[in-house]
PDB file of C-alpha atoms in Angstrom:
ATOM      1  CA  MET A  14      22.845  -8.318  32.955  1.00  0.00           C
ATOM      2  CA  LEU A  15      22.985 -10.604  35.475  1.00  0.00           C
ATOM      3  CA  ARG A  16      23.489 -14.038  35.620  1.00  0.00           C
ATOM      4  CA  LEU A  17      24.369 -16.797  38.784  1.00  0.00           C
ATOM      5  CA  GLY A  18      28.034 -16.116  39.981  1.00  0.00           C
ATOM      6  CA  ASP A  19      28.303 -12.926  38.298  1.00  0.00           C
ATOM      7  CA  VAL A  20      30.373 -10.357  40.035  1.00  0.00           C
ATOM      8  CA  LEU A  21      30.504  -6.988  37.970  1.00  0.00           C
ATOM      9  CA  ASP A  22      32.849  -3.891  39.033  1.00  0.00           C
ATOM     10  CA  VAL A  23      30.720  -0.805  37.550  1.00  0.00           C
ATOM     11  CA  GLN A  24      31.982   2.288  37.741  1.00  0.00           C
ATOM     12  CA  ILE A  25      29.169   5.399  37.137  1.00  0.00           C
ATOM     13  CA  LYS A  26      31.176   8.807  36.156  1.00  0.00           C
ATOM     14  CA  LEU A  27      28.934  11.602  36.630  1.00  0.00           C
ATOM     15  CA  GLN A  28      29.859  14.928  34.874  1.00  0.00           C
ATOM     16  CA  ASP A  29      29.155  18.013  35.356  1.00  0.00           C
ATOM     17  CA  VAL A  30      27.683  20.188  33.186  1.00  0.00           C
ATOM     18  CA  PRO A  31      26.206  23.854  33.346  1.00  0.00           C
ATOM     19  CA  ALA A  32      23.239  24.483  34.999  1.00  0.00           C
ATOM     20  CA  HIS A  33      20.359  27.028  34.628  1.00  0.00           C
ATOM     21  CA  ASP A  34      16.642  28.130  36.630  1.00  0.00           C
ATOM     22  CA  VAL A  35      13.970  27.974  33.906  1.00  0.00           C
ATOM     23  CA  ARG A  36      10.863  30.262  35.568  1.00  0.00           C
ATOM     24  CA  GLY A  37       7.416  31.099  33.818  1.00  0.00           C
ATOM     25  CA  VAL A  38       3.832  30.982  34.524  1.00  0.00           C
ATOM     26  CA  LEU A  39       0.781  28.880  33.657  1.00  0.00           C
ATOM     27  CA  LEU A  40      -2.292  30.737  32.497  1.00  0.00           C
ATOM     28  CA  ASN A  41      -5.967  29.517  31.971  1.00  0.00           C
ATOM     29  CA  PRO A  42      -7.896  29.981  28.318  1.00  0.00           C
ATOM     30  CA  ASP A  43      -8.661  33.287  29.420  1.00  0.00           C
ATOM     31  CA  GLY A  44      -5.576  34.648  30.541  1.00  0.00           C
ATOM     32  CA  THR A  45      -6.069  34.256  34.378  1.00  0.00           C
ATOM     33  CA  PRO A  46      -3.536  32.081  36.342  1.00  0.00           C
ATOM     34  CA  ALA A  47      -3.705  29.046  36.569  1.00  0.00           C
ATOM     35  CA  ALA A  48      -2.761  27.663  39.870  1.00  0.00           C
ATOM     36  CA  LYS A  49      -2.213  24.265  41.176  1.00  0.00           C
ATOM     37  CA  VAL A  50      -1.228  22.447  37.979  1.00  0.00           C
ATOM     38  CA  ALA A  51       1.450  19.697  37.549  1.00  0.00           C
ATOM     39  CA  ILE A  52       4.182  20.653  34.742  1.00  0.00           C
ATOM     40  CA  THR A  53       6.591  18.639  33.307  1.00  0.00           C
ATOM     41  CA  LEU A  54       9.886  19.607  31.911  1.00  0.00           C
ATOM     42  CA  ALA A  55      10.987  16.415  29.259  1.00  0.00           C
ATOM     43  CA  GLU A  56      13.816  15.879  26.761  1.00  0.00           C
ATOM     44  CA  ASP A  57      11.386  14.546  23.865  1.00  0.00           C
ATOM     45  CA  LEU A  58       7.928  14.068  23.248  1.00  0.00           C
ATOM     46  CA  PRO A  59       5.392  12.929  24.266  1.00  0.00           C
ATOM     47  CA  PRO A  60       6.031  14.108  27.901  1.00  0.00           C
ATOM     48  CA  ALA A  61       5.649  10.945  29.541  1.00  0.00           C
ATOM     49  CA  GLU A  62       9.001  10.993  32.163  1.00  0.00           C
ATOM     50  CA  GLY A  63      10.819  14.441  32.814  1.00  0.00           C
ATOM     51  CA  THR A  64      10.795  16.470  35.907  1.00  0.00           C
ATOM     52  CA  ARG A  65       7.867  17.746  37.670  1.00  0.00           C
ATOM     53  CA  THR A  66       6.718  20.782  39.353  1.00  0.00           C
ATOM     54  CA  VAL A  67       3.328  22.663  40.138  1.00  0.00           C
ATOM     55  CA  SER A  68       2.165  26.121  39.544  1.00  0.00           C
ATOM     56  CA  ASP A  69       2.080  28.515  42.679  1.00  0.00           C
ATOM     57  CA  GLY A  70      -1.743  30.321  43.400  1.00  0.00           C
ATOM     58  CA  GLU A  71      -0.188  32.912  41.105  1.00  0.00           C
ATOM     59  CA  GLY A  72       0.373  30.240  38.086  1.00  0.00           C
ATOM     60  CA  ALA A  73       4.007  30.739  38.768  1.00  0.00           C
ATOM     61  CA  PHE A  74       6.245  27.633  38.314  1.00  0.00           C
ATOM     62  CA  GLU A  75      10.176  27.244  38.194  1.00  0.00           C
ATOM     63  CA  PHE A  76      12.879  24.366  37.426  1.00  0.00           C
ATOM     64  CA  LYS A  77      15.995  24.724  39.246  1.00  0.00           C
ATOM     65  CA  GLY A  78      19.254  23.328  37.875  1.00  0.00           C
ATOM     66  CA  VAL A  79      18.420  22.691  34.106  1.00  0.00           C
ATOM     67  CA  ALA A  80      21.155  21.507  31.572  1.00  0.00           C
ATOM     68  CA  ASP A  81      21.575  23.146  28.299  1.00  0.00           C
ATOM     69  CA  TRP A  82      19.416  21.242  25.966  1.00  0.00           C
ATOM     70  CA  GLU A  83      16.137  21.713  24.407  1.00  0.00           C
ATOM     71  CA  TRP A  84      13.141  20.830  26.778  1.00  0.00           C
ATOM     72  CA  TYR A  85       9.521  20.663  26.185  1.00  0.00           C
ATOM     73  CA  LEU A  86       7.437  21.675  29.200  1.00  0.00           C
ATOM     74  CA  TRP A  87       3.549  20.391  29.490  1.00  0.00           C
ATOM     75  CA  ALA A  88       0.874  20.840  31.622  1.00  0.00           C
ATOM     76  CA  ALA A  89      -2.103  19.401  31.480  1.00  0.00           C
ATOM     77  CA  ARG A  90      -5.979  20.094  33.355  1.00  0.00           C
ATOM     78  CA  GLU A  91      -8.704  18.162  32.597  1.00  0.00           C
ATOM     79  CA  MET A  92      -9.315  18.592  28.950  1.00  0.00           C
ATOM     80  CA  LEU A  93      -7.287  21.437  28.847  1.00  0.00           C
ATOM     81  CA  ARG A  94      -3.517  21.290  27.538  1.00  0.00           C
ATOM     82  CA  ALA A  95      -0.306  23.589  27.042  1.00  0.00           C
ATOM     83  CA  GLY A  96       2.910  22.822  25.990  1.00  0.00           C
ATOM     84  CA  THR A  97       5.918  24.516  24.341  1.00  0.00           C
ATOM     85  CA  TRP A  98       9.738  23.732  23.557  1.00  0.00           C
ATOM     86  CA  ILE A  99      12.199  26.046  25.430  1.00  0.00           C
ATOM     87  CA  SER A 100      15.968  26.130  24.472  1.00  0.00           C
ATOM     88  CA  VAL A 101      18.508  26.424  27.640  1.00  0.00           C
ATOM     89  CA  ALA A 102      21.454  27.510  26.206  1.00  0.00           C
ATOM     90  CA  GLY A 103      24.356  29.252  28.562  1.00  0.00           C
ATOM     91  CA  GLN A 104      21.569  31.139  30.618  1.00  0.00           C
ATOM     92  CA  ASP A 105      18.248  30.970  33.046  1.00  0.00           C
ATOM     93  CA  ILE A 106      15.200  31.236  31.321  1.00  0.00           C
ATOM     94  CA  GLU A 107      12.673  33.785  32.253  1.00  0.00           C
ATOM     95  CA  ARG A 108       9.242  34.755  31.401  1.00  0.00           C
ATOM     96  CA  VAL A 109       7.711  31.525  29.812  1.00  0.00           C
ATOM     97  CA  LYS A 110       4.190  31.541  29.079  1.00  0.00           C
ATOM     98  CA  LEU A 111       2.071  28.464  28.825  1.00  0.00           C
ATOM     99  CA  ARG A 112      -1.486  28.919  27.972  1.00  0.00           C
ATOM    100  CA  LEU A 113      -3.746  26.320  29.133  1.00  0.00           C
ATOM    101  CA  ALA A 114      -6.318  25.632  25.944  1.00  0.00           C
ATOM    102  CA  ALA A 115      -9.041  22.472  24.564  1.00  0.00           C
ATOM    103  CA  PRO A 116      -7.080  20.331  21.851  1.00  0.00           C
ATOM    104  CA  PHE A 117      -8.842  21.063  18.227  1.00  0.00           C
ATOM    105  CA  THR A 118      -9.176  19.145  14.803  1.00  0.00           C
ATOM    106  CA  VAL A 119      -7.528  20.199  11.720  1.00  0.00           C
ATOM    107  CA  TRP A 120      -9.226  19.286   8.741  1.00  0.00           C
ATOM    108  CA  GLY A 121      -7.570  18.912   5.150  1.00  0.00           C
ATOM    109  CA  ARG A 122      -8.375  17.774   1.365  1.00  0.00           C
ATOM    110  CA  VAL A 123      -6.407  16.041  -1.081  1.00  0.00           C
ATOM    111  CA  VAL A 124      -6.751  17.775  -4.519  1.00  0.00           C
ATOM    112  CA  THR A 125      -5.606  16.347  -8.235  1.00  0.00           C
ATOM    113  CA  GLU A 126      -4.814  18.096 -11.269  1.00  0.00           C
ATOM    114  CA  ALA A 127      -4.619  15.518 -14.331  1.00  0.00           C
ATOM    115  CA  PRO A 128      -5.742  15.634 -18.067  1.00  0.00           C
ATOM    116  CA  ASP A 129      -9.136  14.347 -18.500  1.00  0.00           C
ATOM    117  CA  GLY A 130      -9.256  10.070 -18.417  1.00  0.00           C
ATOM    118  CA  THR A 131      -6.548   9.631 -16.285  1.00  0.00           C
ATOM    119  CA  PRO A 132      -7.817   7.442 -13.373  1.00  0.00           C
ATOM    120  CA  ALA A 133      -8.489   8.657  -9.945  1.00  0.00           C
ATOM    121  CA  LEU A 134      -6.129   9.057  -7.196  1.00  0.00           C
ATOM    122  CA  GLN A 135      -6.781   7.001  -4.103  1.00  0.00           C
ATOM    123  CA  ALA A 136      -5.047   9.298  -1.874  1.00  0.00           C
ATOM    124  CA  PRO A 137      -2.348   8.101   0.568  1.00  0.00           C
ATOM    125  CA  LEU A 138      -1.404   8.661   3.953  1.00  0.00           C
ATOM    126  CA  VAL A 139      -1.398  12.174   5.491  1.00  0.00           C
ATOM    127  CA  SER A 140       0.591  12.967   8.554  1.00  0.00           C
ATOM    128  CA  VAL A 141       1.253  15.584  10.859  1.00  0.00           C
ATOM    129  CA  ILE A 142       4.651  15.208  12.986  1.00  0.00           C
ATOM    130  CA  PRO A 143       5.252  17.573  16.034  1.00  0.00           C
ATOM    131  CA  HIS A 144       8.651  19.376  16.495  1.00  0.00           C
ATOM    132  CA  ALA A 145      10.655  16.566  18.385  1.00  0.00           C
ATOM    133  CA  GLY A 146      13.600  18.842  19.749  1.00  0.00           C
ATOM    134  CA  SER A 147      17.076  18.059  20.422  1.00  0.00           C
ATOM    135  CA  GLY A 148      16.082  14.309  21.123  1.00  0.00           C
ATOM    136  CA  ARG A 149      14.161  13.846  18.373  1.00  0.00           C
ATOM    137  CA  ARG A 150      14.156   9.990  16.895  1.00  0.00           C
ATOM    138  CA  GLU A 151      16.198   9.303  14.256  1.00  0.00           C
ATOM    139  CA  TRP A 152      14.203   8.981  11.316  1.00  0.00           C
ATOM    140  CA  GLY A 153      16.737   7.384   9.016  1.00  0.00           C
ATOM    141  CA  ARG A 154      15.282   3.924  10.405  1.00  0.00           C
ATOM    142  CA  LEU A 155      12.009   5.019   8.680  1.00  0.00           C
ATOM    143  CA  LEU A 156      13.621   6.569   5.524  1.00  0.00           C
ATOM    144  CA  ASN A 157      15.704   2.976   4.922  1.00  0.00           C
ATOM    145  CA  PHE A 158      12.856   0.992   5.682  1.00  0.00           C
ATOM    146  CA  MET A 159      10.618   3.110   3.079  1.00  0.00           C
ATOM    147  CA  LEU A 160      13.192   2.985   0.113  1.00  0.00           C
ATOM    148  CA  MET A 161      15.299  -0.455   0.509  1.00  0.00           C
ATOM    149  CA  THR A 162      11.650  -2.198   0.201  1.00  0.00           C
ATOM    150  CA  PRO A 163       9.668  -0.183  -2.476  1.00  0.00           C
ATOM    151  CA  PRO A 164       6.397  -1.962  -4.092  1.00  0.00           C
ATOM    152  CA  PRO A 165       7.445  -2.935  -8.055  1.00  0.00           C
ATOM    153  CA  GLY A 166       6.766  -0.538 -10.242  1.00  0.00           C
ATOM    154  CA  ASN A 167       6.204   2.684  -8.166  1.00  0.00           C
ATOM    155  CA  SER A 168       7.791   4.189  -4.869  1.00  0.00           C
ATOM    156  CA  LEU A 169       6.563   4.435  -1.780  1.00  0.00           C
ATOM    157  CA  ALA A 170       3.217   3.669  -2.413  1.00  0.00           C
ATOM    158  CA  SER A 171       1.514   0.668  -1.522  1.00  0.00           C
ATOM    159  CA  LYS A 172      -1.247   0.580   0.751  1.00  0.00           C
ATOM    160  CA  ALA A 173       0.476  -2.030   2.483  1.00  0.00           C
ATOM    161  CA  GLN A 174       3.525   0.118   3.213  1.00  0.00           C
ATOM    162  CA  GLN A 175       1.635   2.754   4.204  1.00  0.00           C
ATOM    163  CA  ARG A 176      -0.213   0.619   6.821  1.00  0.00           C
ATOM    164  CA  MET A 177       3.402  -0.259   7.943  1.00  0.00           C
ATOM    165  CA  VAL A 178       4.073   3.266   8.075  1.00  0.00           C
ATOM    166  CA  ARG A 179       1.419   4.431   9.796  1.00  0.00           C
ATOM    167  CA  SER A 180       2.156   1.685  12.350  1.00  0.00           C
ATOM    168  CA  PHE A 181       6.098   2.810  13.239  1.00  0.00           C
ATOM    169  CA  LEU A 182       4.627   6.263  13.347  1.00  0.00           C
ATOM    170  CA  LEU A 183       2.390   5.830  15.699  1.00  0.00           C
ATOM    171  CA  ASN A 184       4.245   3.222  17.743  1.00  0.00           C
ATOM    172  CA  GLU A 185       6.634   6.058  18.154  1.00  0.00           C
ATOM    173  CA  GLU A 186       3.848   8.209  19.242  1.00  0.00           C
ATOM    174  CA  LEU A 187       4.878  11.014  17.610  1.00  0.00           C
ATOM    175  CA  ALA A 188       2.498  11.537  14.544  1.00  0.00           C
ATOM    176  CA  ILE A 189      -0.805  12.036  13.883  1.00  0.00           C
ATOM    177  CA  SER A 190      -2.569  10.487  10.813  1.00  0.00           C
ATOM    178  CA  ALA A 191      -5.444  10.077   8.404  1.00  0.00           C
ATOM    179  CA  GLU A 192      -6.591   8.285   5.528  1.00  0.00           C
ATOM    180  CA  PRO A 193      -8.567  10.442   2.786  1.00  0.00           C
ATOM    181  CA  ASP A 194     -11.934   9.611   1.981  1.00  0.00           C
ATOM    182  CA  ALA A 195     -13.178   8.849  -1.669  1.00  0.00           C
ATOM    183  CA  ALA A 196     -13.675  12.520  -2.075  1.00  0.00           C
ATOM    184  CA  GLY A 197     -10.292  13.154  -0.578  1.00  0.00           C
ATOM    185  CA  ASN A 198     -11.175  14.741   2.423  1.00  0.00           C
ATOM    186  CA  PHE A 199      -9.470  13.988   5.884  1.00  0.00           C
ATOM    187  CA  SER A 200      -9.395  15.305   9.650  1.00  0.00           C
ATOM    188  CA  LEU A 201      -6.842  15.026  12.093  1.00  0.00           C
ATOM    189  CA  PRO A 202      -8.044  15.567  15.538  1.00  0.00           C
ATOM    190  CA  ASP A 203      -6.801  15.786  19.039  1.00  0.00           C
ATOM    191  CA  PHE A 204      -4.056  18.944  18.127  1.00  0.00           C
ATOM    192  CA  ASP A 205      -2.713  21.281  20.387  1.00  0.00           C
ATOM    193  CA  ALA A 206      -0.793  24.188  19.355  1.00  0.00           C
ATOM    194  CA  GLY A 207       2.580  24.040  18.230  1.00  0.00           C
ATOM    195  CA  GLY A 208       5.130  23.167  15.400  1.00  0.00           C
ATOM    196  CA  TYR A 209       4.565  20.446  13.275  1.00  0.00           C
ATOM    197  CA  ARG A 210       5.804  19.148   9.690  1.00  0.00           C
ATOM    198  CA  ILE A 211       3.071  18.014   7.382  1.00  0.00           C
ATOM    199  CA  VAL A 212       3.819  14.749   5.640  1.00  0.00           C
ATOM    200  CA  ALA A 213       1.734  13.229   2.704  1.00  0.00           C
ATOM    201  CA  MET A 214       2.780   9.920   1.113  1.00  0.00           C
ATOM    202  CA  ALA A 215       3.825   9.670  -2.524  1.00  0.00           C
ATOM    203  CA  ALA A 216       1.442   8.627  -5.114  1.00  0.00           C
ATOM    204  CA  PRO A 217       0.622   5.343  -7.643  1.00  0.00           C
ATOM    205  CA  PRO A 218       1.647   6.610 -11.180  1.00  0.00           C
ATOM    206  CA  PRO A 219       1.116   8.969 -13.453  1.00  0.00           C
ATOM    207  CA  TYR A 220       0.520  10.820 -10.052  1.00  0.00           C
ATOM    208  CA  TYR A 221       3.537  12.978  -8.130  1.00  0.00           C
ATOM    209  CA  LEU A 222       2.784  15.063  -4.801  1.00  0.00           C
ATOM    210  CA  ASP A 223       3.573  18.462  -5.576  1.00  0.00           C
ATOM    211  CA  ALA A 224       2.792  20.929  -2.897  1.00  0.00           C
ATOM    212  CA  ILE A 225       1.746  20.691   0.617  1.00  0.00           C
ATOM    213  CA  ARG A 226      -0.095  24.190   1.928  1.00  0.00           C
ATOM    214  CA  LEU A 227      -1.797  25.386   5.253  1.00  0.00           C
ATOM    215  CA  GLY A 228      -4.001  27.692   3.966  1.00  0.00           C
ATOM    216  CA  GLU A 229      -2.247  29.726   0.963  1.00  0.00           C
ATOM    217  CA  ILE A 230       1.184  29.025   2.518  1.00  0.00           C
ATOM    218  CA  ASP A 231       3.657  26.782   0.742  1.00  0.00           C
ATOM    219  CA  VAL A 232       4.827  24.347   3.960  1.00  0.00           C
ATOM    220  CA  ALA A 233       6.148  21.144   2.433  1.00  0.00           C
ATOM    221  CA  SER A 234       9.733  22.876   3.043  1.00  0.00           C
ATOM    222  CA  GLY A 235       9.584  22.614   6.709  1.00  0.00           C
ATOM    223  CA  GLU A 236       8.121  22.923   9.799  1.00  0.00           C
ATOM    224  CA  THR A 237       4.849  25.073  10.441  1.00  0.00           C
ATOM    225  CA  GLU A 238       3.247  26.473  13.475  1.00  0.00           C
ATOM    226  CA  ILE A 239      -0.720  25.386  13.772  1.00  0.00           C
ATOM    227  CA  SER A 240      -2.334  27.147  16.367  1.00  0.00           C
ATOM    228  CA  SER A 241      -6.449  26.185  15.638  1.00  0.00           C
ATOM    229  CA  GLY A 242      -8.174  24.597  13.122  1.00  0.00           C
ATOM    230  CA  GLU A 243      -9.269  27.207  11.182  1.00  0.00           C
ATOM    231  CA  VAL A 244      -6.968  27.311   8.475  1.00  0.00           C
ATOM    232  CA  PRO A 245      -7.212  23.800   6.283  1.00  0.00           C
ATOM    233  CA  ILE A 246      -4.844  21.617   4.958  1.00  0.00           C
ATOM    234  CA  THR A 247      -4.383  21.120   1.123  1.00  0.00           C
ATOM    235  CA  VAL A 248      -2.635  18.181  -0.489  1.00  0.00           C
ATOM    236  CA  VAL A 249      -1.869  18.874  -3.955  1.00  0.00           C
ATOM    237  CA  TYR A 250      -1.049  15.554  -6.313  1.00  0.00           C
ATOM    238  CA  LYS A 251      -0.015  16.187 -10.419  1.00  0.00           C
ATOM    239  CA  ALA A 252      -0.098  13.880 -12.950  1.00  0.00           C
ATOM    240  CA  ASN A 253       2.449  15.784 -15.451  1.00  0.00           C
ATOM    241  CA  GLY A 254       5.734  14.638 -13.998  1.00  0.00           C
ATOM    242  CA  GLY A 255       9.074  12.941 -15.939  1.00  0.00           C
ATOM    243  CA  MET A 256      10.800  10.014 -16.362  1.00  0.00           C
ATOM    244  CA  VAL A 257      14.146   9.157 -15.642  1.00  0.00           C
ATOM    245  CA  SER A 258      15.519   5.849 -16.501  1.00  0.00           C
ATOM    246  CA  GLY A 259      19.387   3.952 -17.173  1.00  0.00           C
ATOM    247  CA  THR A 260      21.480   1.872 -16.170  1.00  0.00           C
ATOM    248  CA  VAL A 261      23.760   1.616 -13.174  1.00  0.00           C
ATOM    249  CA  GLU A 262      27.146  -0.678 -12.992  1.00  0.00           C
ATOM    250  CA  LYS A 263      27.051  -3.404 -10.674  1.00  0.00           C
ATOM    251  CA  CYS A 264      23.255  -2.358  -9.079  1.00  0.00           C
ATOM    252  CA  ASP A 265      21.602  -6.000  -9.085  1.00  0.00           C
ATOM    253  CA  SER A 266      18.912  -5.412  -6.169  1.00  0.00           C
ATOM    254  CA  GLY A 267      20.314  -1.941  -5.618  1.00  0.00           C
ATOM    255  CA  THR A 268      18.101   1.224  -5.362  1.00  0.00           C
ATOM    256  CA  VAL A 269      18.598   4.461  -7.342  1.00  0.00           C
ATOM    257  CA  LEU A 270      17.240   7.628  -5.121  1.00  0.00           C
ATOM    258  CA  LEU A 271      16.307  11.050  -6.711  1.00  0.00           C
ATOM    259  CA  VAL A 272      16.959  13.688  -3.753  1.00  0.00           C
ATOM    260  CA  PRO A 273      16.002  17.338  -4.528  1.00  0.00           C
ATOM    261  CA  VAL A 274      18.378  19.860  -4.835  1.00  0.00           C
ATOM    262  CA  GLU A 275      16.455  22.118  -2.419  1.00  0.00           C
ATOM    263  CA  PRO A 276      17.293  20.534   0.984  1.00  0.00           C
ATOM    264  CA  GLU A 277      13.981  21.524   2.618  1.00  0.00           C
ATOM    265  CA  ARG A 278      12.375  19.026   0.043  1.00  0.00           C
ATOM    266  CA  ARG A 279      14.839  15.862   1.052  1.00  0.00           C
ATOM    267  CA  TRP A 280      11.345  14.123   2.858  1.00  0.00           C
ATOM    268  CA  PHE A 281       9.609  11.574   2.048  1.00  0.00           C
ATOM    269  CA  GLY A 282       6.416  12.485  -1.266  1.00  0.00           C
ATOM    270  CA  PHE A 283       9.385  14.233  -2.344  1.00  0.00           C
ATOM    271  CA  LEU A 284      11.962  11.684  -2.800  1.00  0.00           C
ATOM    272  CA  HIS A 285      11.799   9.492  -5.728  1.00  0.00           C
ATOM    273  CA  SER A 286      13.500   5.844  -5.569  1.00  0.00           C
ATOM    274  CA  ALA A 287      13.479   2.665  -7.735  1.00  0.00           C
ATOM    275  CA  ARG A 288      15.076  -0.909  -7.793  1.00  0.00           C
ATOM    276  CA  CYS A 289      17.647  -1.408 -10.337  1.00  0.00           C
ATOM    277  CA  ASP A 290      16.997  -5.183 -12.384  1.00  0.00           C
ATOM    278  CA  ALA A 291      18.741  -7.930 -12.750  1.00  0.00           C
ATOM    279  CA  ASN A 292      20.810  -5.889 -15.529  1.00  0.00           C
ATOM    280  CA  GLY A 293      21.541  -2.618 -13.569  1.00  0.00           C
ATOM    281  CA  ARG A 294      18.361  -0.860 -15.330  1.00  0.00           C
ATOM    282  CA  TYR A 295      16.295   1.381 -13.675  1.00  0.00           C
ATOM    283  CA  ARG A 296      13.339   3.262 -14.619  1.00  0.00           C
ATOM    284  CA  ILE A 297      11.646   6.287 -12.170  1.00  0.00           C
ATOM    285  CA  GLY A 298       8.273   7.976 -13.275  1.00  0.00           C
ATOM    286  CA  ALA A 299       5.950  10.338 -12.565  1.00  0.00           C
ATOM    287  CA  VAL A 300       8.752  12.483 -10.975  1.00  0.00           C
ATOM    288  CA  ARG A 301       7.835  16.226  -9.735  1.00  0.00           C
ATOM    289  CA  PRO A 302       9.625  18.498 -11.936  1.00  0.00           C
ATOM    290  CA  GLY A 303      12.549  20.108 -10.415  1.00  0.00           C
ATOM    291  CA  ASP A 304      16.064  19.369 -10.112  1.00  0.00           C
ATOM    292  CA  TYR A 305      17.614  16.354  -8.492  1.00  0.00           C
ATOM    293  CA  TYR A 306      20.801  14.683  -7.444  1.00  0.00           C
ATOM    294  CA  ALA A 307      20.767  10.590  -9.070  1.00  0.00           C
ATOM    295  CA  VAL A 308      22.575   8.872  -6.148  1.00  0.00           C
ATOM    296  CA  PRO A 309      22.565   4.876  -6.727  1.00  0.00           C
ATOM    297  CA  PHE A 310      23.168   2.785  -3.639  1.00  0.00           C
ATOM    298  CA  ALA A 311      23.913  -1.173  -3.727  1.00  0.00           C
ATOM    299  CA  GLY A 312      21.881  -3.340  -2.766  1.00  0.00           C
ATOM    300  CA  GLY A 313      21.668  -4.070   1.142  1.00  0.00           C
ATOM    301  CA  THR A 314      23.342  -0.455   1.506  1.00  0.00           C
ATOM    302  CA  ALA A 315      21.708   1.425   4.496  1.00  0.00           C
ATOM    303  CA  ILE A 316      21.021   4.475   2.952  1.00  0.00           C
ATOM    304  CA  THR A 317      22.232   8.012   4.318  1.00  0.00           C
ATOM    305  CA  LEU A 318      21.479  10.971   2.877  1.00  0.00           C
ATOM    306  CA  ASP A 319      25.164  13.301   2.697  1.00  0.00           C
ATOM    307  CA  GLU A 320      26.197  15.986   0.702  1.00  0.00           C
ATOM    308  CA  SER A 321      29.120  14.134  -0.345  1.00  0.00           C
ATOM    309  CA  LEU A 322      26.901  12.464  -2.322  1.00  0.00           C
ATOM    310  CA  PHE A 323      25.829  15.377  -4.432  1.00  0.00           C
ATOM    311  CA  GLY A 324      27.246  17.168  -7.014  1.00  0.00           C
ATOM    312  CA  PRO A 325      27.401  18.807 -10.763  1.00  0.00           C
ATOM    313  CA  GLY A 326      28.150  15.211 -11.831  1.00  0.00           C
ATOM    314  CA  ASN A 327      24.351  13.600 -10.698  1.00  0.00           C
ATOM    315  CA  ARG A 328      22.391  17.110 -10.785  1.00  0.00           C
ATOM    316  CA  VAL A 329      19.885  16.205 -13.184  1.00  0.00           C
ATOM    317  CA  THR A 330      16.810  18.515 -14.174  1.00  0.00           C
ATOM    318  CA  VAL A 331      13.695  17.014 -14.630  1.00  0.00           C
ATOM    319  CA  ARG A 332      11.013  18.363 -17.133  1.00  0.00           C
ATOM    320  CA  ALA A 333       7.242  18.163 -17.104  1.00  0.00           C
ATOM    321  CA  GLY A 334       6.135  15.225 -20.064  1.00  0.00           C
ATOM    322  CA  ASP A 335       9.585  14.244 -20.576  1.00  0.00           C
ATOM    323  CA  SER A 336      12.090  11.319 -20.765  1.00  0.00           C
ATOM    324  CA  MET A 337      15.434  11.486 -19.982  1.00  0.00           C
ATOM    325  CA  VAL A 338      18.401   8.860 -19.707  1.00  0.00           C
ATOM    326  CA  VAL A 339      20.648   9.405 -17.064  1.00  0.00           C
ATOM    327  CA  ASP A 340      23.476   6.185 -16.611  1.00  0.00           C
ATOM    328  CA  LEU A 341      25.263   5.936 -13.092  1.00  0.00           C
ATOM    329  CA  ARG A 342      28.067   4.336 -11.439  1.00  0.00           C
ATOM    330  CA  LEU A 343      28.296   3.036  -7.324  1.00  0.00           C
TER     331      LEU A 343
END
């Protein structure tokens, strides 16, 4: 920032870092070389900025002087696109293969398992987040946004909050999101083949998120490869969850978070939270059966999931249909 009369002595120091070459070939959908197509080497998604080159007559391309990092290679021609992540670590990268393909639509459905007479579920938002590389955005900001302002009597499930989450994701240009229709069906258009994490929001009680499947494979535990629209996504909600309640000393307006013991499930939809009332009492219903760490946070405190917070002293086992009392201390 320069102001009238300012005189600044700005020094910019450059550091030598190891650099390597990246070589590969760009192909058309039928496997023939794709000539004279621009290719971008970028640090992150979306690949709006980066180093560019053009494939030669045989579809070959080369980037010289690439630093050690995780990079995204991207090419597009008319309605066809190609992209892949590469990791440059101590040596040149050879024989990278990019194949142009048309984007596709992934279909999915939300299903519920609940006793007769249970109110119908208005299915929450479903999103897919592409792999974002070493330069990926920090999701802690979204985690705090969601958990510090839970709607009364529920965790992470109000429509207004879903709209804010969707706006956050789309403004970051990372996620493809959809709201299921009344029958639970949804579609996610404009897909490119690659690695994605499928995210489903928590549901209002008495429902909880139980599973996310791609075909018959459980993919709730992390990133999965999606290469076509032929395999559907299934999101399963159940209504036989347990309840955890108790008191937290000095927790007025604080938050109690139930964190799955399985690290791969420490993600939206599988986290459960509640605010303490003025007397430090909390209650979390519709909890997915399983093992959790019960972690309290003082009001206004940024929530950071750190292994130091987890231990045998705050580990709880939630069983279907059961209620348990867990008193905690900050």
